[in-house]
XYZ file of C-alpha atoms in Angstrom:
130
model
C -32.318 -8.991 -66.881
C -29.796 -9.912 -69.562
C -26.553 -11.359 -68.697
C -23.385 -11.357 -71.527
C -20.476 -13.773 -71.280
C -17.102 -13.366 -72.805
C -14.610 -16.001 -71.977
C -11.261 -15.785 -72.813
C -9.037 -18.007 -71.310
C -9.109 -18.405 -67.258
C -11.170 -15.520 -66.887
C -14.875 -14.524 -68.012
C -16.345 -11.260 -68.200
C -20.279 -11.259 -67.085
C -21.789 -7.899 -68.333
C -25.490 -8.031 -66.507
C -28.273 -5.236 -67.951
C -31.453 -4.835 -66.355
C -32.389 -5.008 -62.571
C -31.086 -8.067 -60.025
C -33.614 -8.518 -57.891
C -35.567 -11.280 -55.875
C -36.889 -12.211 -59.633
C -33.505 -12.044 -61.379
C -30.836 -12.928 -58.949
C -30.513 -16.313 -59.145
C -29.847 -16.075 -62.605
C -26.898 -14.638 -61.970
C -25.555 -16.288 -59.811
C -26.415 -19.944 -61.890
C -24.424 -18.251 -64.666
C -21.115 -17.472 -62.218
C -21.327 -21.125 -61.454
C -21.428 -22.230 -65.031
C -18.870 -20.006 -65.576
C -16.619 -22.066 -63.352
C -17.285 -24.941 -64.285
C -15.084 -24.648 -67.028
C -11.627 -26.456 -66.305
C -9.776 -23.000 -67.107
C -11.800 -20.114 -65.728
C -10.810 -18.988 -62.409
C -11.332 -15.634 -62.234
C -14.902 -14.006 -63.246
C -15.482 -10.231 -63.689
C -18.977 -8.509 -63.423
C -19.368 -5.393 -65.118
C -22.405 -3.770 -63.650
C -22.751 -0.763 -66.373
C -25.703 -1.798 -67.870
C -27.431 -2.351 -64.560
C -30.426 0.216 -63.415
C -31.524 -1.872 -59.847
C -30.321 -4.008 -57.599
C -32.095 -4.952 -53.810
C -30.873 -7.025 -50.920
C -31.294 -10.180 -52.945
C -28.696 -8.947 -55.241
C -26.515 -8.132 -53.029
C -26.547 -11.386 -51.540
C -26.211 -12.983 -54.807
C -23.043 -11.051 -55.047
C -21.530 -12.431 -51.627
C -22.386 -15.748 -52.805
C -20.886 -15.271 -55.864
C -17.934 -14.268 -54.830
C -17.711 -16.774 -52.231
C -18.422 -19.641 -54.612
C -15.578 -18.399 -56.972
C -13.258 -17.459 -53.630
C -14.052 -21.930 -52.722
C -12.490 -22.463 -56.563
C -9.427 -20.628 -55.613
C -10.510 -17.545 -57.851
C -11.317 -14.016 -57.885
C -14.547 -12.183 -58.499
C -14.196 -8.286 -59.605
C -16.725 -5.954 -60.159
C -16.449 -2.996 -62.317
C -18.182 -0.288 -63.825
C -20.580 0.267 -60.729
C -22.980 2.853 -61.793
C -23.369 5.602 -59.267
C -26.929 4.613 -57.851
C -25.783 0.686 -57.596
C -22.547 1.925 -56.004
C -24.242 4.011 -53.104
C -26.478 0.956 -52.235
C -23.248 -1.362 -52.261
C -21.329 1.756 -50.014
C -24.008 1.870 -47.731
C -24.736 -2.476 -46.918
C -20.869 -2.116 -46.619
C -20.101 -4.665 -49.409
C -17.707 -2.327 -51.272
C -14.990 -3.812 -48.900
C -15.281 -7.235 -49.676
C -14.903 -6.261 -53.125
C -11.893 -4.359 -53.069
C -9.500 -4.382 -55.586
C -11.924 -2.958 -58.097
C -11.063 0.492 -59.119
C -14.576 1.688 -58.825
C -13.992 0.841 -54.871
C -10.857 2.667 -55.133
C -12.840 5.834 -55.492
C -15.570 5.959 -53.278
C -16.883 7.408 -51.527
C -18.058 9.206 -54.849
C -16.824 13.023 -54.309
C -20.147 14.664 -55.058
C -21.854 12.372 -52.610
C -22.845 14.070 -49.418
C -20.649 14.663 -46.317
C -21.983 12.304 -44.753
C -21.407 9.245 -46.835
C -17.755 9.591 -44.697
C -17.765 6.935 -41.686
C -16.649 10.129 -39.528
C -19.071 12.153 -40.830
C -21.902 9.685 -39.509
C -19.988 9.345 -36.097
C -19.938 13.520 -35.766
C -23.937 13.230 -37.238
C -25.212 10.866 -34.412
C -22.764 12.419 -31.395
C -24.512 15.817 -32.605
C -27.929 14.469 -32.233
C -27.353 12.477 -28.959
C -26.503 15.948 -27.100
């Protein structure tokens, strides 16, 4: 795990490579909090492109994240969700606490299967109750 940071004025841009894990999260989430400890940053942006894995510790890493920049009277975006990171996100239902992101703003992804729709899971289970 390798974790960038630009700062430019009240926001930072974290670019994280590698796999956030059980191993790895915490680093992540130490860097968001250095990140605001600067005086000007308020708003921190974490561009996942570079990032092959992430489990259920990294996705709590991201709620505390965001909550710990939300506390500072910030915002936390994510962007450049690749596909496989995205449909783990989707499915623990975290995409909606970060909306805003443009990468939310299109999922579900369009070649992802029918039943990635909440309807389509609704019409899955009545179908196999009967």
């Amino acid at each position: 795990m390798t974790i960038e940071a630009v700062r430019r004025g009240s926001w930072v841009r974290l670019r994280l490579r590698g796999e956030v894990d059980v191993a790895t999260a915490g680093l992540v989430y130490d860097e968001v909090l250095a990140a605001l400890r600067s005086v000007t940053v308020r708003h921190v942006e974490l561009d996942l492109a570079g990032l092959t894995f992430i489990d259920s510790a990294g996705m709590r890493t991201l709620v505390a994240c965001h909550r710990a920049v939300h506390v500072r009277g910030g915002t936390l975006t994510v962007i450049s969700i690749p596909p496989s990171v995205r449909r783990q996100l989707f499915a623990a239902g975290l995409l909606g606490l970060l909306a805003g992101t443009s990468d939310v703003a299109t999922l579900p992804d369009p070649a992802a299967s029918q039943t990635d729709s909440p309807g389509a899971c609704a019409a899955a289970e009545v179908s196999r109750a009967r």
